[in-house]
Amino acid sequence: MAWTAKDEMKMMLEQLMGEDPAAGDKSFEDREVCRAYLCGLCPFDLLKDTKISMGPCTKIHARSLKEKYEAAIKNDGFRPYTRDLQEALDTAIRDCDRKISSAKRRLDAESLDADLMARGKQIQDMVESTTNLVTKHAELVDANKTEEAEELQKQIQQSQADYTTAITEFRTLLPDNTTGNQPMTLRACEVCGCMLSVIDNDIRLADHFRGKQHVGMLNIRKRYEECKKEPLAPVKDRDAGRDRASSKDRDRRDKDRGSSRDRERERRRSGDRRDRDRDRDHDRERRGDRRDDHRDRDRDRRDRRH
């Protein structure tokens, strides 16, 4: 992901405030921390404020925790959270693909002939390719790579000329009522699900291919394919933090249960002592009563003799 002015401002704010406020006392291994963010690509953030937004991410995003995670991988051999990232990206892709399938079903009944739509898509692909070349050209200019930029500019000009020829020929093949019947010309973008018209001009299409929704889903799909080629940590490694937390919880519960058992045993011992004390008191009272009875009977016998 490219470093943006917003990222720069956020880092400066965190430096001014000192400690990263989002991190608190958390470890990057805690389950409350977003592992996709630690890996550099949270789909919730990437698709925020788009038509396919997944809503806000409910987990912690903290730059200081991300730095510790990256240091642990580099210095301590920590296994990356690739599996967690892949699962998060897979969720975003599945949601987007469901919307694309739904849009296709709605459009199929009204769209142009399949061959025309396929040809229109090829032309749109030409625009996307040209847009990517323009973006790369700007990067070369910024890097002062003049010769490479000039060579790429020739490719851009040729690509634009090819587009002009293709779109002109394509328009001659369209039915007469196409212009006034927009649903006939619409198709769902295979990457992000946006509605595109096969008769849109290249400027409008370029805006789409540079847009947040398209670029976001393109990055998500590319990173997902990369994840599939990377070795995944075993589930037990992936959940080591959770297992350690669970172990601590179990130890705490065991300790609490042990304390409860100790208190119960102490209560029983105290109860047993009280019962024994009562029994001894009762025995003493009975023995005292018997002695009193014996003295009374001896006194009565003496009185009768006299």
PDB file of C-alpha atoms in Angstrom:
ATOM      1  CA  MET A   1       0.000   0.000   0.000  1.00  0.00           C
ATOM      2  CA  ALA A   2       1.287   3.491  -0.881  1.00  0.00           C
ATOM      3  CA  TRP A   3       2.114   5.881   1.965  1.00  0.00           C
ATOM      4  CA  THR A   4      -0.404   8.713   1.921  1.00  0.00           C
ATOM      5  CA  ALA A   5      -0.561  12.209   3.392  1.00  0.00           C
ATOM      6  CA  LYS A   6      -3.217  10.909   5.802  1.00  0.00           C
ATOM      7  CA  ASP A   7      -0.803   8.236   7.057  1.00  0.00           C
ATOM      8  CA  GLU A   8       1.886  10.891   7.513  1.00  0.00           C
ATOM      9  CA  MET A   9      -0.462  13.121   9.518  1.00  0.00           C
ATOM     10  CA  LYS A  10      -1.520  10.172  11.687  1.00  0.00           C
ATOM     11  CA  MET A  11       2.090   9.257  12.457  1.00  0.00           C
ATOM     12  CA  MET A  12       2.937  12.880  13.363  1.00  0.00           C
ATOM     13  CA  LEU A  13      -0.076  13.024  15.684  1.00  0.00           C
ATOM     14  CA  GLU A  14       0.991   9.808  17.409  1.00  0.00           C
ATOM     15  CA  GLN A  15       4.520  11.177  17.856  1.00  0.00           C
ATOM     16  CA  LEU A  16       3.164  14.366  19.421  1.00  0.00           C
ATOM     17  CA  MET A  17       0.959  12.379  21.806  1.00  0.00           C
ATOM     18  CA  GLY A  18       3.823  10.058  22.723  1.00  0.00           C
ATOM     19  CA  GLU A  19       2.498   6.541  23.250  1.00  0.00           C
ATOM     20  CA  ASP A  20       0.157   5.150  20.617  1.00  0.00           C
ATOM     21  CA  PRO A  21      -3.265   5.644  22.288  1.00  0.00           C
ATOM     22  CA  ALA A  22      -4.907   2.835  20.356  1.00  0.00           C
ATOM     23  CA  ALA A  23      -2.443   0.238  21.647  1.00  0.00           C
ATOM     24  CA  GLY A  24      -3.103   0.701  25.360  1.00  0.00           C
ATOM     25  CA  ASP A  25      -1.567  -2.219  27.244  1.00  0.00           C
ATOM     26  CA  LYS A  26      -2.298  -4.681  24.439  1.00  0.00           C
ATOM     27  CA  SER A  27       0.102  -7.118  22.805  1.00  0.00           C
ATOM     28  CA  PHE A  28      -0.015  -7.600  19.050  1.00  0.00           C
ATOM     29  CA  GLU A  29      -0.856 -11.262  19.794  1.00  0.00           C
ATOM     30  CA  ASP A  30      -4.143 -10.350  21.528  1.00  0.00           C
ATOM     31  CA  ARG A  31      -7.262 -11.366  19.600  1.00  0.00           C
ATOM     32  CA  GLU A  32      -8.676  -7.842  19.956  1.00  0.00           C
ATOM     33  CA  VAL A  33      -5.962  -6.608  17.569  1.00  0.00           C
ATOM     34  CA  CYS A  34      -6.706  -6.698  13.813  1.00  0.00           C
ATOM     35  CA  ARG A  35      -4.320  -9.229  12.282  1.00  0.00           C
ATOM     36  CA  ALA A  36      -5.143  -8.138   8.735  1.00  0.00           C
ATOM     37  CA  TYR A  37      -4.018  -4.618   9.722  1.00  0.00           C
ATOM     38  CA  LEU A  38      -0.806  -6.045  11.175  1.00  0.00           C
ATOM     39  CA  CYS A  39      -0.214  -7.699   7.790  1.00  0.00           C
ATOM     40  CA  GLY A  40      -0.668  -4.330   6.074  1.00  0.00           C
ATOM     41  CA  LEU A  41      -4.099  -4.663   4.483  1.00  0.00           C
ATOM     42  CA  CYS A  42      -7.366  -4.475   6.418  1.00  0.00           C
ATOM     43  CA  PRO A  43     -10.267  -4.785   3.925  1.00  0.00           C
ATOM     44  CA  PHE A  44     -12.558  -2.838   6.251  1.00  0.00           C
ATOM     45  CA  ASP A  45     -10.253   0.193   5.978  1.00  0.00           C
ATOM     46  CA  LEU A  46      -9.558  -0.263   2.297  1.00  0.00           C
ATOM     47  CA  LEU A  47     -13.245  -0.273   1.315  1.00  0.00           C
ATOM     48  CA  LYS A  48     -14.401   2.375   3.775  1.00  0.00           C
ATOM     49  CA  ASP A  49     -16.845   4.916   2.282  1.00  0.00           C
ATOM     50  CA  THR A  50     -17.346   2.907  -0.925  1.00  0.00           C
ATOM     51  CA  LYS A  51     -20.526   1.280  -2.218  1.00  0.00           C
ATOM     52  CA  ILE A  52     -19.251  -2.102  -1.056  1.00  0.00           C
ATOM     53  CA  SER A  53     -18.106  -0.902   2.376  1.00  0.00           C
ATOM     54  CA  MET A  54     -17.944  -3.653   5.015  1.00  0.00           C
ATOM     55  CA  GLY A  55     -18.477  -1.138   7.796  1.00  0.00           C
ATOM     56  CA  PRO A  56     -15.905  -0.145  10.427  1.00  0.00           C
ATOM     57  CA  CYS A  57     -13.360  -2.657  11.637  1.00  0.00           C
ATOM     58  CA  THR A  58     -14.215  -3.610  15.226  1.00  0.00           C
ATOM     59  CA  LYS A  59     -10.638  -4.543  16.140  1.00  0.00           C
ATOM     60  CA  ILE A  60      -7.664  -2.470  17.245  1.00  0.00           C
ATOM     61  CA  HIS A  61      -5.446  -0.730  14.681  1.00  0.00           C
ATOM     62  CA  ALA A  62      -2.278   0.572  16.324  1.00  0.00           C
ATOM     63  CA  ARG A  63       0.886   1.491  14.477  1.00  0.00           C
ATOM     64  CA  SER A  64       3.089   0.658  17.485  1.00  0.00           C
ATOM     65  CA  LEU A  65       1.684  -2.894  17.610  1.00  0.00           C
ATOM     66  CA  LYS A  66       2.250  -3.259  13.857  1.00  0.00           C
ATOM     67  CA  GLU A  67       5.873  -2.235  14.306  1.00  0.00           C
ATOM     68  CA  LYS A  68       6.332  -4.779  17.110  1.00  0.00           C
ATOM     69  CA  TYR A  69       4.716  -7.474  14.962  1.00  0.00           C
ATOM     70  CA  GLU A  70       7.040  -6.696  12.038  1.00  0.00           C
ATOM     71  CA  ALA A  71      10.050  -6.683  14.386  1.00  0.00           C
ATOM     72  CA  ALA A  72       9.017 -10.059  15.817  1.00  0.00           C
ATOM     73  CA  ILE A  73       8.902 -11.537  12.308  1.00  0.00           C
ATOM     74  CA  LYS A  74      12.275 -10.046  11.376  1.00  0.00           C
ATOM     75  CA  ASN A  75      14.180 -10.689  14.593  1.00  0.00           C
ATOM     76  CA  ASP A  76      12.428 -13.531  16.425  1.00  0.00           C
ATOM     77  CA  GLY A  77      11.258 -15.769  13.598  1.00  0.00           C
ATOM     78  CA  PHE A  78       7.597 -15.121  14.432  1.00  0.00           C
ATOM     79  CA  ARG A  79       5.210 -16.775  11.932  1.00  0.00           C
ATOM     80  CA  PRO A  80       3.208 -14.128  10.011  1.00  0.00           C
ATOM     81  CA  TYR A  81      -0.575 -14.035  10.357  1.00  0.00           C
ATOM     82  CA  THR A  82      -0.996 -14.924   6.678  1.00  0.00           C
ATOM     83  CA  ARG A  83      -3.876 -17.311   7.359  1.00  0.00           C
ATOM     84  CA  ASP A  84      -5.843 -14.633   9.250  1.00  0.00           C
ATOM     85  CA  LEU A  85      -5.190 -12.117   6.472  1.00  0.00           C
ATOM     86  CA  GLN A  86      -6.317 -14.605   3.837  1.00  0.00           C
ATOM     87  CA  GLU A  87      -9.554 -15.295   5.722  1.00  0.00           C
ATOM     88  CA  ALA A  88     -10.309 -11.555   6.013  1.00  0.00           C
ATOM     89  CA  LEU A  89      -9.617 -10.972   2.314  1.00  0.00           C
ATOM     90  CA  ASP A  90     -11.669 -14.015   1.351  1.00  0.00           C
ATOM     91  CA  THR A  91     -14.676 -12.570   3.206  1.00  0.00           C
ATOM     92  CA  ALA A  92     -14.361  -9.275   1.298  1.00  0.00           C
ATOM     93  CA  ILE A  93     -14.008 -11.063  -2.052  1.00  0.00           C
ATOM     94  CA  ARG A  94     -17.004 -13.320  -1.409  1.00  0.00           C
ATOM     95  CA  ASP A  95     -19.188 -10.336  -0.465  1.00  0.00           C
ATOM     96  CA  CYS A  96     -18.143  -8.452  -3.599  1.00  0.00           C
ATOM     97  CA  ASP A  97     -18.607 -11.482  -5.875  1.00  0.00           C
ATOM     98  CA  ARG A  98     -22.141 -12.016  -4.545  1.00  0.00           C
ATOM     99  CA  LYS A  99     -23.000  -8.431  -5.494  1.00  0.00           C
ATOM    100  CA  ILE A 100     -21.458  -8.871  -8.932  1.00  0.00           C
ATOM    101  CA  SER A 101     -23.473 -12.060  -9.541  1.00  0.00           C
ATOM    102  CA  SER A 102     -26.661 -10.334  -8.406  1.00  0.00           C
ATOM    103  CA  ALA A 103     -25.996  -7.365 -10.728  1.00  0.00           C
ATOM    104  CA  LYS A 104     -25.333  -9.690 -13.662  1.00  0.00           C
ATOM    105  CA  ARG A 105     -28.650 -11.486 -13.135  1.00  0.00           C
ATOM    106  CA  ARG A 106     -30.489  -8.162 -13.166  1.00  0.00           C
ATOM    107  CA  LEU A 107     -28.729  -6.966 -16.320  1.00  0.00           C
ATOM    108  CA  ASP A 108     -28.817 -10.170 -18.377  1.00  0.00           C
ATOM    109  CA  ALA A 109     -32.472  -9.746 -19.343  1.00  0.00           C
ATOM    110  CA  GLU A 110     -31.913  -6.269 -20.830  1.00  0.00           C
ATOM    111  CA  SER A 111     -28.294  -6.242 -21.966  1.00  0.00           C
ATOM    112  CA  LEU A 112     -26.936  -6.190 -25.479  1.00  0.00           C
ATOM    113  CA  ASP A 113     -26.012  -9.250 -27.474  1.00  0.00           C
ATOM    114  CA  ALA A 114     -23.357 -11.293 -25.621  1.00  0.00           C
ATOM    115  CA  ASP A 115     -20.800 -10.804 -28.400  1.00  0.00           C
ATOM    116  CA  LEU A 116     -21.247  -7.031 -28.315  1.00  0.00           C
ATOM    117  CA  MET A 117     -20.941  -6.943 -24.525  1.00  0.00           C
ATOM    118  CA  ALA A 118     -17.768  -9.030 -24.693  1.00  0.00           C
ATOM    119  CA  ARG A 119     -16.326  -6.661 -27.284  1.00  0.00           C
ATOM    120  CA  GLY A 120     -17.302  -3.682 -25.138  1.00  0.00           C
ATOM    121  CA  LYS A 121     -15.506  -5.233 -22.175  1.00  0.00           C
ATOM    122  CA  GLN A 122     -12.351  -5.689 -24.246  1.00  0.00           C
ATOM    123  CA  ILE A 123     -12.412  -1.976 -25.050  1.00  0.00           C
ATOM    124  CA  GLN A 124     -12.834  -1.136 -21.370  1.00  0.00           C
ATOM    125  CA  ASP A 125      -9.880  -3.395 -20.591  1.00  0.00           C
ATOM    126  CA  MET A 126      -7.849  -1.312 -23.044  1.00  0.00           C
ATOM    127  CA  VAL A 127      -8.759   1.813 -21.067  1.00  0.00           C
ATOM    128  CA  GLU A 128      -7.760   0.147 -17.803  1.00  0.00           C
ATOM    129  CA  SER A 129      -4.411  -0.864 -19.266  1.00  0.00           C
ATOM    130  CA  THR A 130      -3.814   2.678 -20.518  1.00  0.00           C
ATOM    131  CA  THR A 131      -4.768   4.082 -17.094  1.00  0.00           C
ATOM    132  CA  ASN A 132      -2.185   1.844 -15.428  1.00  0.00           C
ATOM    133  CA  LEU A 133       0.447   3.038 -17.917  1.00  0.00           C
ATOM    134  CA  VAL A 134      -0.390   6.665 -17.135  1.00  0.00           C
ATOM    135  CA  THR A 135      -0.017   5.978 -13.392  1.00  0.00           C
ATOM    136  CA  LYS A 136       3.352   4.297 -13.952  1.00  0.00           C
ATOM    137  CA  HIS A 137       4.453   7.191 -16.173  1.00  0.00           C
ATOM    138  CA  ALA A 138       3.725   9.659 -13.368  1.00  0.00           C
ATOM    139  CA  GLU A 139       5.810   7.550 -10.957  1.00  0.00           C
ATOM    140  CA  LEU A 140       8.728   7.533 -13.399  1.00  0.00           C
ATOM    141  CA  VAL A 141       8.522  11.312 -13.795  1.00  0.00           C
ATOM    142  CA  ASP A 142       8.516  11.763 -10.007  1.00  0.00           C
ATOM    143  CA  ALA A 143      11.580   9.520  -9.805  1.00  0.00           C
ATOM    144  CA  ASN A 144      13.357  11.608 -12.489  1.00  0.00           C
ATOM    145  CA  LYS A 145      13.625   8.577 -14.792  1.00  0.00           C
ATOM    146  CA  THR A 146      13.249  10.691 -17.901  1.00  0.00           C
ATOM    147  CA  GLU A 147      14.237   8.170 -20.568  1.00  0.00           C
ATOM    148  CA  GLU A 148      11.955   5.453 -19.223  1.00  0.00           C
ATOM    149  CA  ALA A 149       9.109   7.966 -18.910  1.00  0.00           C
ATOM    150  CA  GLU A 150       9.539   9.081 -22.538  1.00  0.00           C
ATOM    151  CA  GLU A 151       9.509   5.470 -23.763  1.00  0.00           C
ATOM    152  CA  LEU A 152       6.378   4.751 -21.759  1.00  0.00           C
ATOM    153  CA  GLN A 153       4.726   7.894 -23.115  1.00  0.00           C
ATOM    154  CA  LYS A 154       5.012   6.408 -26.626  1.00  0.00           C
ATOM    155  CA  GLN A 155       3.180   3.273 -25.443  1.00  0.00           C
ATOM    156  CA  ILE A 156       0.459   5.437 -23.913  1.00  0.00           C
ATOM    157  CA  GLN A 157      -0.048   7.365 -27.135  1.00  0.00           C
ATOM    158  CA  GLN A 158      -0.271   4.139 -29.143  1.00  0.00           C
ATOM    159  CA  SER A 159      -2.712   2.660 -26.652  1.00  0.00           C
ATOM    160  CA  GLN A 160      -4.920   5.746 -26.853  1.00  0.00           C
ATOM    161  CA  ALA A 161      -4.898   5.594 -30.652  1.00  0.00           C
ATOM    162  CA  ASP A 162      -5.895   1.905 -30.553  1.00  0.00           C
ATOM    163  CA  TYR A 163      -8.744   2.770 -28.199  1.00  0.00           C
ATOM    164  CA  THR A 164     -10.057   5.507 -30.470  1.00  0.00           C
ATOM    165  CA  THR A 165     -10.132   3.122 -33.439  1.00  0.00           C
ATOM    166  CA  ALA A 166     -11.785   0.330 -31.427  1.00  0.00           C
ATOM    167  CA  ILE A 167     -14.520   2.488 -29.851  1.00  0.00           C
ATOM    168  CA  THR A 168     -15.367   4.134 -33.166  1.00  0.00           C
ATOM    169  CA  GLU A 169     -15.828   0.760 -34.842  1.00  0.00           C
ATOM    170  CA  PHE A 170     -17.755  -0.570 -31.858  1.00  0.00           C
ATOM    171  CA  ARG A 171     -20.282   2.258 -31.896  1.00  0.00           C
ATOM    172  CA  THR A 172     -21.165   1.470 -35.512  1.00  0.00           C
ATOM    173  CA  LEU A 173     -22.205  -2.038 -34.438  1.00  0.00           C
ATOM    174  CA  LEU A 174     -24.629  -0.922 -31.730  1.00  0.00           C
ATOM    175  CA  PRO A 175     -28.425  -0.966 -32.292  1.00  0.00           C
ATOM    176  CA  ASP A 176     -30.033   2.383 -33.035  1.00  0.00           C
ATOM    177  CA  ASN A 177     -31.819   2.542 -29.653  1.00  0.00           C
ATOM    178  CA  THR A 178     -28.698   1.877 -27.566  1.00  0.00           C
ATOM    179  CA  THR A 179     -27.898   5.478 -26.637  1.00  0.00           C
ATOM    180  CA  GLY A 180     -31.297   6.152 -25.075  1.00  0.00           C
ATOM    181  CA  ASN A 181     -31.497   2.773 -23.330  1.00  0.00           C
ATOM    182  CA  GLN A 182     -28.712   2.790 -20.743  1.00  0.00           C
ATOM    183  CA  PRO A 183     -29.516  -0.606 -19.094  1.00  0.00           C
ATOM    184  CA  MET A 184     -28.730  -2.281 -22.410  1.00  0.00           C
ATOM    185  CA  THR A 185     -25.119  -1.060 -22.264  1.00  0.00           C
ATOM    186  CA  LEU A 186     -24.394  -1.685 -18.581  1.00  0.00           C
ATOM    187  CA  ARG A 187     -22.164  -4.386 -17.196  1.00  0.00           C
ATOM    188  CA  ALA A 188     -20.806  -5.087 -13.720  1.00  0.00           C
ATOM    189  CA  CYS A 189     -17.095  -4.531 -13.262  1.00  0.00           C
ATOM    190  CA  GLU A 190     -15.536  -7.956 -12.667  1.00  0.00           C
ATOM    191  CA  VAL A 191     -13.180  -6.529 -10.043  1.00  0.00           C
ATOM    192  CA  CYS A 192     -15.316  -4.287  -7.855  1.00  0.00           C
ATOM    193  CA  GLY A 193     -18.935  -4.613  -9.044  1.00  0.00           C
ATOM    194  CA  CYS A 194     -19.441  -1.010 -10.189  1.00  0.00           C
ATOM    195  CA  MET A 195     -21.840  -0.493 -13.075  1.00  0.00           C
ATOM    196  CA  LEU A 196     -20.015   0.465 -16.284  1.00  0.00           C
ATOM    197  CA  SER A 197     -21.435   1.317 -19.666  1.00  0.00           C
ATOM    198  CA  VAL A 198     -19.763  -0.110 -22.743  1.00  0.00           C
ATOM    199  CA  ILE A 199     -20.257   3.265 -24.406  1.00  0.00           C
ATOM    200  CA  ASP A 200     -18.657   5.333 -21.620  1.00  0.00           C
ATOM    201  CA  ASN A 201     -15.833   7.592 -22.789  1.00  0.00           C
ATOM    202  CA  ASP A 202     -12.257   6.884 -21.809  1.00  0.00           C
ATOM    203  CA  ILE A 203     -12.071   9.731 -19.262  1.00  0.00           C
ATOM    204  CA  ARG A 204     -15.012   8.405 -17.300  1.00  0.00           C
ATOM    205  CA  LEU A 205     -13.664   4.865 -17.427  1.00  0.00           C
ATOM    206  CA  ALA A 206     -10.212   6.052 -16.317  1.00  0.00           C
ATOM    207  CA  ASP A 207     -11.807   7.752 -13.304  1.00  0.00           C
ATOM    208  CA  HIS A 208     -13.427   4.450 -12.409  1.00  0.00           C
ATOM    209  CA  PHE A 209     -10.189   2.456 -12.712  1.00  0.00           C
ATOM    210  CA  ARG A 210      -8.414   4.994 -10.489  1.00  0.00           C
ATOM    211  CA  GLY A 211     -11.284   5.087  -8.001  1.00  0.00           C
ATOM    212  CA  LYS A 212     -11.083   3.897  -4.396  1.00  0.00           C
ATOM    213  CA  GLN A 213     -13.522   1.010  -4.809  1.00  0.00           C
ATOM    214  CA  HIS A 214     -11.828  -0.472  -7.889  1.00  0.00           C
ATOM    215  CA  VAL A 215      -8.263   0.027  -6.626  1.00  0.00           C
ATOM    216  CA  GLY A 216      -9.221  -1.305  -3.190  1.00  0.00           C
ATOM    217  CA  MET A 217     -10.763  -4.515  -4.524  1.00  0.00           C
ATOM    218  CA  LEU A 218      -7.922  -4.921  -7.018  1.00  0.00           C
ATOM    219  CA  ASN A 219      -5.398  -4.803  -4.156  1.00  0.00           C
ATOM    220  CA  ILE A 220      -7.495  -7.206  -2.088  1.00  0.00           C
ATOM    221  CA  ARG A 221      -7.687  -9.739  -4.918  1.00  0.00           C
ATOM    222  CA  LYS A 222      -3.965  -9.467  -5.698  1.00  0.00           C
ATOM    223  CA  ARG A 223      -2.963  -9.866  -2.054  1.00  0.00           C
ATOM    224  CA  TYR A 224      -5.302 -12.838  -1.678  1.00  0.00           C
ATOM    225  CA  GLU A 225      -3.609 -14.604  -4.588  1.00  0.00           C
ATOM    226  CA  GLU A 226      -0.231 -13.894  -3.010  1.00  0.00           C
ATOM    227  CA  CYS A 227      -1.443 -15.355   0.304  1.00  0.00           C
ATOM    228  CA  LYS A 228      -2.360 -18.603  -1.428  1.00  0.00           C
ATOM    229  CA  LYS A 229       1.270 -19.004  -2.518  1.00  0.00           C
ATOM    230  CA  GLU A 230       2.735 -18.269   0.916  1.00  0.00           C
ATOM    231  CA  PRO A 231       3.232 -20.982   3.557  1.00  0.00           C
ATOM    232  CA  LEU A 232       0.511 -20.748   6.178  1.00  0.00           C
ATOM    233  CA  ALA A 233       1.247 -21.098   9.871  1.00  0.00           C
ATOM    234  CA  PRO A 234      -0.496 -24.089  11.478  1.00  0.00           C
ATOM    235  CA  VAL A 235      -3.718 -23.243  13.245  1.00  0.00           C
ATOM    236  CA  LYS A 236      -2.111 -23.980  16.614  1.00  0.00           C
ATOM    237  CA  ASP A 237       0.621 -21.414  15.831  1.00  0.00           C
ATOM    238  CA  ARG A 238      -1.852 -18.912  14.521  1.00  0.00           C
ATOM    239  CA  ASP A 239      -3.909 -19.170  17.679  1.00  0.00           C
ATOM    240  CA  ALA A 240      -0.952 -19.301  20.043  1.00  0.00           C
ATOM    241  CA  GLY A 241      -1.876 -15.940  21.551  1.00  0.00           C
ATOM    242  CA  ARG A 242      -5.453 -17.050  22.040  1.00  0.00           C
ATOM    243  CA  ASP A 243      -4.283 -20.362  23.518  1.00  0.00           C
ATOM    244  CA  ARG A 244      -2.015 -18.563  25.950  1.00  0.00           C
ATOM    245  CA  ALA A 245      -4.858 -16.264  26.949  1.00  0.00           C
ATOM    246  CA  SER A 246      -7.136 -19.266  27.364  1.00  0.00           C
ATOM    247  CA  SER A 247      -4.462 -20.990  29.439  1.00  0.00           C
ATOM    248  CA  LYS A 248      -4.257 -17.951  31.689  1.00  0.00           C
ATOM    249  CA  ASP A 249      -8.023 -17.943  32.037  1.00  0.00           C
ATOM    250  CA  ARG A 250      -7.992 -21.648  32.895  1.00  0.00           C
ATOM    251  CA  ASP A 251      -5.231 -21.096  35.473  1.00  0.00           C
ATOM    252  CA  ARG A 252      -7.220 -18.249  36.984  1.00  0.00           C
ATOM    253  CA  ARG A 253     -10.381 -20.348  37.095  1.00  0.00           C
ATOM    254  CA  ASP A 254      -8.475 -23.295  38.573  1.00  0.00           C
ATOM    255  CA  LYS A 255      -6.983 -21.019  41.187  1.00  0.00           C
ATOM    256  CA  ASP A 256     -10.409 -19.604  41.998  1.00  0.00           C
ATOM    257  CA  ARG A 257     -11.861 -23.107  42.222  1.00  0.00           C
ATOM    258  CA  GLY A 258      -8.927 -24.160  44.440  1.00  0.00           C
ATOM    259  CA  SER A 259      -9.509 -21.166  46.698  1.00  0.00           C
ATOM    260  CA  SER A 260     -13.205 -21.981  46.858  1.00  0.00           C
ATOM    261  CA  ARG A 261     -12.439 -25.591  47.787  1.00  0.00           C
ATOM    262  CA  ASP A 262      -9.994 -24.411  50.450  1.00  0.00           C
ATOM    263  CA  ARG A 263     -12.585 -22.053  51.889  1.00  0.00           C
ATOM    264  CA  GLU A 264     -15.180 -24.835  51.857  1.00  0.00           C
ATOM    265  CA  ARG A 265     -12.814 -27.227  53.619  1.00  0.00           C
ATOM    266  CA  GLU A 266     -12.035 -24.550  56.210  1.00  0.00           C
ATOM    267  CA  ARG A 267     -15.749 -23.951  56.741  1.00  0.00           C
ATOM    268  CA  ARG A 268     -16.276 -27.684  57.222  1.00  0.00           C
ATOM    269  CA  ARG A 269     -13.382 -27.883  59.673  1.00  0.00           C
ATOM    270  CA  SER A 270     -14.734 -24.904  61.591  1.00  0.00           C
ATOM    271  CA  GLY A 271     -18.175 -26.496  61.618  1.00  0.00           C
ATOM    272  CA  ASP A 272     -16.723 -29.795  62.834  1.00  0.00           C
ATOM    273  CA  ARG A 273     -14.833 -28.013  65.637  1.00  0.00           C
ATOM    274  CA  ARG A 274     -17.963 -26.184  66.696  1.00  0.00           C
ATOM    275  CA  ASP A 275     -19.915 -29.439  66.674  1.00  0.00           C
ATOM    276  CA  ARG A 276     -17.249 -31.165  68.780  1.00  0.00           C
ATOM    277  CA  ASP A 277     -17.202 -28.238  71.209  1.00  0.00           C
ATOM    278  CA  ARG A 278     -20.988 -28.413  71.529  1.00  0.00           C
ATOM    279  CA  ASP A 279     -20.820 -32.170  72.106  1.00  0.00           C
ATOM    280  CA  ARG A 280     -18.178 -31.747  74.815  1.00  0.00           C
ATOM    281  CA  ASP A 281     -20.247 -29.036  76.482  1.00  0.00           C
ATOM    282  CA  HIS A 282     -23.296 -31.234  76.300  1.00  0.00           C
ATOM    283  CA  ASP A 283     -21.378 -34.194  77.786  1.00  0.00           C
ATOM    284  CA  ARG A 284     -20.074 -32.040  80.607  1.00  0.00           C
ATOM    285  CA  GLU A 285     -23.587 -30.802  81.322  1.00  0.00           C
ATOM    286  CA  ARG A 286     -24.942 -34.376  81.408  1.00  0.00           C
ATOM    287  CA  ARG A 287     -22.149 -35.508  83.701  1.00  0.00           C
ATOM    288  CA  GLY A 288     -22.797 -32.525  85.944  1.00  0.00           C
ATOM    289  CA  ASP A 289     -26.497 -33.340  85.995  1.00  0.00           C
ATOM    290  CA  ARG A 290     -25.761 -36.940  86.946  1.00  0.00           C
ATOM    291  CA  ARG A 291     -23.486 -35.814  89.813  1.00  0.00           C
ATOM    292  CA  ASP A 292     -26.197 -33.479  91.041  1.00  0.00           C
ATOM    293  CA  ASP A 293     -28.731 -36.343  90.949  1.00  0.00           C
ATOM    294  CA  HIS A 294     -26.385 -38.595  92.960  1.00  0.00           C
ATOM    295  CA  ARG A 295     -25.857 -35.875  95.608  1.00  0.00           C
ATOM    296  CA  ASP A 296     -29.595 -35.292  95.858  1.00  0.00           C
ATOM    297  CA  ARG A 297     -30.302 -38.996  96.351  1.00  0.00           C
ATOM    298  CA  ASP A 298     -27.524 -39.316  98.986  1.00  0.00           C
ATOM    299  CA  ARG A 299     -28.966 -36.330 100.852  1.00  0.00           C
ATOM    300  CA  ASP A 300     -32.456 -37.856 100.820  1.00  0.00           C
ATOM    301  CA  ARG A 301     -31.179 -41.153 102.222  1.00  0.00           C
ATOM    302  CA  ARG A 302     -29.336 -39.394 105.080  1.00  0.00           C
ATOM    303  CA  ASP A 303     -32.400 -37.382 105.913  1.00  0.00           C
ATOM    304  CA  ARG A 304     -34.559 -40.527 106.169  1.00  0.00           C
ATOM    305  CA  ARG A 305     -32.081 -42.247 108.542  1.00  0.00           C
ATOM    306  CA  HIS A 306     -32.185 -39.296 110.883  1.00  0.00           C
TER     307      HIS A 306
END
